[in-house]
Amino acid sequence: MSMGTRFDNQTIIVTGAGSGIGKATTERLLDEGGRVIATDISPQRLEDLTASHPRAKLETLAGDICDETVIDGIVNLAGSHIDGLVNNAGITDGFLPNAEVDNATWDRVLAVNMTAVMKLSRAVLPIMLDAGKGSIVNVSSEAATRLAAGVAYTATKYAVIGITKNNAAFYTRKGVRTNAVLPGGVVTNIEAPFKSEYAMEVLGQAFSMAPAPASAEQLAAAITWLLSDDSANVSGSVVNSDGGWSTL
Ligand SMILES: NC(=O)c1ccc[n+]([C@@H]2O[C@H](COP(=O)([O-])OP(=O)(O)OC[C@H]3O[C@@H](n4cnc5c(N)ncnc54)[C@H](O)[C@@H]3O)[C@@H](O)[C@H]2O)c1
């Protein structure tokens, strides 16, 4: 792996860092000189990540991103200087349409995919605003552009774009940029079982248009670009990394 320097002397928080897009982003940041605060609900995945990067500037904290004590712990571990935040942790919703969704699925998907994005950003923003510099990248989804999930997941991924644009509007003038990445299909460990027969029937047709799935490393490339000074003039953008799916 070639080493870069884009993130020398920078501290970046990555949520959902134990797998898939978050793991690939963490590894790219480490390769390019960054110090990464990697957080995930799975202690085992974080242990594995640490074991495969023994000399890296990698610090981990295991816990549920919905838990405010975990959010405080992440920010404390990062310290008084935070350059970047990647709100990546996310879960699916069983593809349940509105008539079939249960309250537990609705509440949990909104908590992880939407509310935690606001809460961790709320904890990190004052530090970035004090420094007059920072970059936040929120991972939304193709599901914010078309039928690709159930009602809960879809609602959250639209909401992530709303959070992104509102933060960009308020804080870009203060030096803190916020952008969203919209992955199409990506090969990761995300679990996406169909819990609705009706959704399977309808989505089968919708998914037939989708390009081949991308790699997590391809998403990490977009996310790290948005974190880096290479995208210094980019804020409030919604970056599709979906093999062109959004045009079909
Ligand atoms: N894989 C895809 O096709 C795809 C497409 C569009 C968007 N996305 C989005 O990309 C993001 C990353 O997904 P992925 O595909 O890499 O999935 P993944 O399941 O491989 O990785 C997500 C990680 O987040 C962690 N996580 C889940 N809930 C958590 C919580 N409450 N607190 C802390 N950590 C938690 C998991 O343990 C896991 O390690 C998600 O927001 C997902 O919605 C994925």
PDB file of N, CA, C and O in Angstrom, residues 7 9-15 25 29 35-37 74 78 81-87 120 124-125 127-128 133-137 176-177 223-224 226-228:
ATOM      1  N   PHE A   7      -3.200  13.245   5.561  1.00  0.00           N
ATOM      2  CA  PHE A   7      -3.782  13.355   6.901  1.00  0.00           C
ATOM      3  C   PHE A   7      -2.736  13.387   8.015  1.00  0.00           C
ATOM      4  O   PHE A   7      -3.047  13.120   9.170  1.00  0.00           O
ATOM      5  N   ASN A   9      -0.701  14.579  10.975  1.00  0.00           N
ATOM      6  CA  ASN A   9      -1.055  15.451  12.107  1.00  0.00           C
ATOM      7  C   ASN A   9      -2.553  15.712  12.226  1.00  0.00           C
ATOM      8  O   ASN A   9      -2.959  16.698  12.835  1.00  0.00           O
ATOM      9  N   GLN A  10      -3.349  14.868  11.612  1.00  0.00           N
ATOM     10  CA  GLN A  10      -4.796  15.050  11.730  1.00  0.00           C
ATOM     11  C   GLN A  10      -5.418  13.904  12.535  1.00  0.00           C
ATOM     12  O   GLN A  10      -4.956  12.772  12.480  1.00  0.00           O
ATOM     13  N   THR A  11      -6.484  14.258  13.255  1.00  0.00           N
ATOM     14  CA  THR A  11      -7.277  13.264  13.988  1.00  0.00           C
ATOM     15  C   THR A  11      -8.659  13.190  13.364  1.00  0.00           C
ATOM     16  O   THR A  11      -9.326  14.215  13.193  1.00  0.00           O
ATOM     17  N   ILE A  12      -9.058  11.976  13.011  1.00  0.00           N
ATOM     18  CA  ILE A  12     -10.352  11.769  12.359  1.00  0.00           C
ATOM     19  C   ILE A  12     -11.122  10.675  13.100  1.00  0.00           C
ATOM     20  O   ILE A  12     -10.576   9.612  13.399  1.00  0.00           O
ATOM     21  N   ILE A  13     -12.387  10.947  13.378  1.00  0.00           N
ATOM     22  CA  ILE A  13     -13.279   9.962  14.009  1.00  0.00           C
ATOM     23  C   ILE A  13     -14.049   9.228  12.911  1.00  0.00           C
ATOM     24  O   ILE A  13     -14.619   9.865  12.022  1.00  0.00           O
ATOM     25  N   VAL A  14     -14.080   7.897  12.999  1.00  0.00           N
ATOM     26  CA  VAL A  14     -14.858   7.096  12.050  1.00  0.00           C
ATOM     27  C   VAL A  14     -15.797   6.189  12.837  1.00  0.00           C
ATOM     28  O   VAL A  14     -15.344   5.392  13.677  1.00  0.00           O
ATOM     29  N   THR A  15     -17.094   6.272  12.567  1.00  0.00           N
ATOM     30  CA  THR A  15     -18.053   5.360  13.216  1.00  0.00           C
ATOM     31  C   THR A  15     -18.328   4.164  12.308  1.00  0.00           C
ATOM     32  O   THR A  15     -18.230   4.257  11.086  1.00  0.00           O
ATOM     33  N   THR A  25     -12.250   3.045   5.058  1.00  0.00           N
ATOM     34  CA  THR A  25     -11.931   4.469   5.260  1.00  0.00           C
ATOM     35  C   THR A  25     -10.857   4.620   6.335  1.00  0.00           C
ATOM     36  O   THR A  25      -9.894   5.379   6.174  1.00  0.00           O
ATOM     37  N   LEU A  29      -7.132   6.234   5.758  1.00  0.00           N
ATOM     38  CA  LEU A  29      -6.673   7.371   6.578  1.00  0.00           C
ATOM     39  C   LEU A  29      -5.345   7.045   7.266  1.00  0.00           C
ATOM     40  O   LEU A  29      -4.428   7.883   7.301  1.00  0.00           O
ATOM     41  N   ARG A  35      -4.348  10.023  12.297  1.00  0.00           N
ATOM     42  CA  ARG A  35      -4.647   9.339  13.561  1.00  0.00           C
ATOM     43  C   ARG A  35      -6.157   9.114  13.559  1.00  0.00           C
ATOM     44  O   ARG A  35      -6.922  10.066  13.380  1.00  0.00           O
ATOM     45  N   VAL A  36      -6.559   7.847  13.740  1.00  0.00           N
ATOM     46  CA  VAL A  36      -7.986   7.534  13.626  1.00  0.00           C
ATOM     47  C   VAL A  36      -8.552   7.069  14.966  1.00  0.00           C
ATOM     48  O   VAL A  36      -7.986   6.200  15.641  1.00  0.00           O
ATOM     49  N   ILE A  37      -9.667   7.679  15.343  1.00  0.00           N
ATOM     50  CA  ILE A  37     -10.475   7.213  16.468  1.00  0.00           C
ATOM     51  C   ILE A  37     -11.562   6.346  15.840  1.00  0.00           C
ATOM     52  O   ILE A  37     -12.493   6.857  15.205  1.00  0.00           O
ATOM     53  N   ILE A  74     -15.971   8.952  22.854  1.00  0.00           N
ATOM     54  CA  ILE A  74     -15.286   9.115  21.567  1.00  0.00           C
ATOM     55  C   ILE A  74     -14.616  10.491  21.508  1.00  0.00           C
ATOM     56  O   ILE A  74     -13.447  10.619  21.127  1.00  0.00           O
ATOM     57  N   ALA A  78     -10.633  11.446  21.385  1.00  0.00           N
ATOM     58  CA  ALA A  78     -10.062  12.223  20.267  1.00  0.00           C
ATOM     59  C   ALA A  78      -9.228  13.389  20.780  1.00  0.00           C
ATOM     60  O   ALA A  78      -8.174  13.698  20.236  1.00  0.00           O
ATOM     61  N   HIS A  81      -8.402  18.431  19.577  1.00  0.00           N
ATOM     62  CA  HIS A  81      -8.168  18.771  18.178  1.00  0.00           C
ATOM     63  C   HIS A  81      -8.772  17.672  17.304  1.00  0.00           C
ATOM     64  O   HIS A  81      -8.275  16.548  17.307  1.00  0.00           O
ATOM     65  N   ILE A  82      -9.845  17.982  16.599  1.00  0.00           N
ATOM     66  CA  ILE A  82     -10.496  16.986  15.736  1.00  0.00           C
ATOM     67  C   ILE A  82     -10.642  17.588  14.334  1.00  0.00           C
ATOM     68  O   ILE A  82     -11.298  18.613  14.152  1.00  0.00           O
ATOM     69  N   ASP A  83      -9.996  16.954  13.367  1.00  0.00           N
ATOM     70  CA  ASP A  83     -10.013  17.488  11.992  1.00  0.00           C
ATOM     71  C   ASP A  83     -11.162  16.944  11.166  1.00  0.00           C
ATOM     72  O   ASP A  83     -11.645  17.635  10.260  1.00  0.00           O
ATOM     73  N   GLY A  84     -11.537  15.692  11.432  1.00  0.00           N
ATOM     74  CA  GLY A  84     -12.551  15.074  10.576  1.00  0.00           C
ATOM     75  C   GLY A  84     -13.458  14.131  11.343  1.00  0.00           C
ATOM     76  O   GLY A  84     -13.078  13.575  12.385  1.00  0.00           O
ATOM     77  N   LEU A  85     -14.667  13.989  10.820  1.00  0.00           N
ATOM     78  CA  LEU A  85     -15.643  13.054  11.394  1.00  0.00           C
ATOM     79  C   LEU A  85     -16.346  12.353  10.245  1.00  0.00           C
ATOM     80  O   LEU A  85     -16.841  13.020   9.322  1.00  0.00           O
ATOM     81  N   VAL A  86     -16.396  11.023  10.306  1.00  0.00           N
ATOM     82  CA  VAL A  86     -17.147  10.257   9.310  1.00  0.00           C
ATOM     83  C   VAL A  86     -18.293   9.544  10.021  1.00  0.00           C
ATOM     84  O   VAL A  86     -18.075   8.598  10.793  1.00  0.00           O
ATOM     85  N   ASN A  87     -19.513  10.041   9.797  1.00  0.00           N
ATOM     86  CA  ASN A  87     -20.710   9.403  10.353  1.00  0.00           C
ATOM     87  C   ASN A  87     -21.127   8.295   9.392  1.00  0.00           C
ATOM     88  O   ASN A  87     -21.874   8.526   8.443  1.00  0.00           O
ATOM     89  N   LEU A 120     -23.514  12.977  17.444  1.00  0.00           N
ATOM     90  CA  LEU A 120     -22.045  12.965  17.420  1.00  0.00           C
ATOM     91  C   LEU A 120     -21.532  14.259  16.771  1.00  0.00           C
ATOM     92  O   LEU A 120     -20.537  14.837  17.234  1.00  0.00           O
ATOM     93  N   VAL A 124     -18.946  17.115  18.324  1.00  0.00           N
ATOM     94  CA  VAL A 124     -17.670  17.412  17.656  1.00  0.00           C
ATOM     95  C   VAL A 124     -17.621  18.851  17.130  1.00  0.00           C
ATOM     96  O   VAL A 124     -16.552  19.490  17.141  1.00  0.00           O
ATOM     97  N   LEU A 125     -18.751  19.382  16.694  1.00  0.00           N
ATOM     98  CA  LEU A 125     -18.765  20.704  16.045  1.00  0.00           C
ATOM     99  C   LEU A 125     -18.135  21.822  16.874  1.00  0.00           C
ATOM    100  O   LEU A 125     -17.359  22.624  16.320  1.00  0.00           O
ATOM    101  N   ILE A 127     -15.692  21.816  18.835  1.00  0.00           N
ATOM    102  CA  ILE A 127     -14.231  21.697  18.772  1.00  0.00           C
ATOM    103  C   ILE A 127     -13.731  22.171  17.409  1.00  0.00           C
ATOM    104  O   ILE A 127     -12.753  22.925  17.307  1.00  0.00           O
ATOM    105  N   MET A 128     -14.418  21.764  16.354  1.00  0.00           N
ATOM    106  CA  MET A 128     -14.039  22.205  15.000  1.00  0.00           C
ATOM    107  C   MET A 128     -14.259  23.705  14.834  1.00  0.00           C
ATOM    108  O   MET A 128     -13.436  24.403  14.226  1.00  0.00           O
ATOM    109  N   LYS A 133     -11.810  25.105  11.602  1.00  0.00           N
ATOM    110  CA  LYS A 133     -11.520  24.165  10.510  1.00  0.00           C
ATOM    111  C   LYS A 133     -12.036  22.776  10.870  1.00  0.00           C
ATOM    112  O   LYS A 133     -11.906  22.341  12.016  1.00  0.00           O
ATOM    113  N   GLY A 134     -12.598  22.117   9.878  1.00  0.00           N
ATOM    114  CA  GLY A 134     -13.033  20.740  10.089  1.00  0.00           C
ATOM    115  C   GLY A 134     -13.807  20.246   8.891  1.00  0.00           C
ATOM    116  O   GLY A 134     -14.277  21.034   8.071  1.00  0.00           O
ATOM    117  N   SER A 135     -13.906  18.924   8.778  1.00  0.00           N
ATOM    118  CA  SER A 135     -14.661  18.337   7.670  1.00  0.00           C
ATOM    119  C   SER A 135     -15.459  17.153   8.188  1.00  0.00           C
ATOM    120  O   SER A 135     -14.907  16.241   8.813  1.00  0.00           O
ATOM    121  N   ILE A 136     -16.757  17.191   7.930  1.00  0.00           N
ATOM    122  CA  ILE A 136     -17.649  16.099   8.333  1.00  0.00           C
ATOM    123  C   ILE A 136     -18.185  15.433   7.073  1.00  0.00           C
ATOM    124  O   ILE A 136     -18.620  16.119   6.140  1.00  0.00           O
ATOM    125  N   VAL A 137     -18.124  14.101   7.044  1.00  0.00           N
ATOM    126  CA  VAL A 137     -18.693  13.346   5.918  1.00  0.00           C
ATOM    127  C   VAL A 137     -19.758  12.398   6.474  1.00  0.00           C
ATOM    128  O   VAL A 137     -19.479  11.595   7.373  1.00  0.00           O
ATOM    129  N   VAL A 176     -15.984  25.005   8.739  1.00  0.00           N
ATOM    130  CA  VAL A 176     -16.322  23.589   8.910  1.00  0.00           C
ATOM    131  C   VAL A 176     -17.227  23.138   7.765  1.00  0.00           C
ATOM    132  O   VAL A 176     -18.352  23.615   7.622  1.00  0.00           O
ATOM    133  N   ARG A 177     -16.717  22.231   6.949  1.00  0.00           N
ATOM    134  CA  ARG A 177     -17.458  21.727   5.793  1.00  0.00           C
ATOM    135  C   ARG A 177     -18.212  20.446   6.158  1.00  0.00           C
ATOM    136  O   ARG A 177     -17.750  19.674   7.005  1.00  0.00           O
ATOM    137  N   ILE A 223     -14.780   9.293   0.361  1.00  0.00           N
ATOM    138  CA  ILE A 223     -14.907   9.842   1.715  1.00  0.00           C
ATOM    139  C   ILE A 223     -13.629  10.575   2.117  1.00  0.00           C
ATOM    140  O   ILE A 223     -13.674  11.683   2.661  1.00  0.00           O
ATOM    141  N   THR A 224     -12.473   9.984   1.826  1.00  0.00           N
ATOM    142  CA  THR A 224     -11.222  10.638   2.232  1.00  0.00           C
ATOM    143  C   THR A 224     -10.955  11.886   1.391  1.00  0.00           C
ATOM    144  O   THR A 224     -10.364  12.845   1.876  1.00  0.00           O
ATOM    145  N   LEU A 226     -13.326  13.925   0.454  1.00  0.00           N
ATOM    146  CA  LEU A 226     -14.153  14.955   1.103  1.00  0.00           C
ATOM    147  C   LEU A 226     -13.581  15.378   2.458  1.00  0.00           C
ATOM    148  O   LEU A 226     -13.772  16.521   2.889  1.00  0.00           O
ATOM    149  N   LEU A 227     -12.874  14.488   3.134  1.00  0.00           N
ATOM    150  CA  LEU A 227     -12.236  14.857   4.404  1.00  0.00           C
ATOM    151  C   LEU A 227     -11.029  15.763   4.178  1.00  0.00           C
ATOM    152  O   LEU A 227     -10.709  16.612   5.002  1.00  0.00           O
ATOM    153  N   SER A 228     -10.362  15.569   3.050  1.00  0.00           N
ATOM    154  CA  SER A 228      -9.054  16.209   2.844  1.00  0.00           C
ATOM    155  C   SER A 228      -9.190  17.631   2.314  1.00  0.00           C
ATOM    156  O   SER A 228     -10.253  18.043   1.827  1.00  0.00           O
TER     157      SER A 228
END
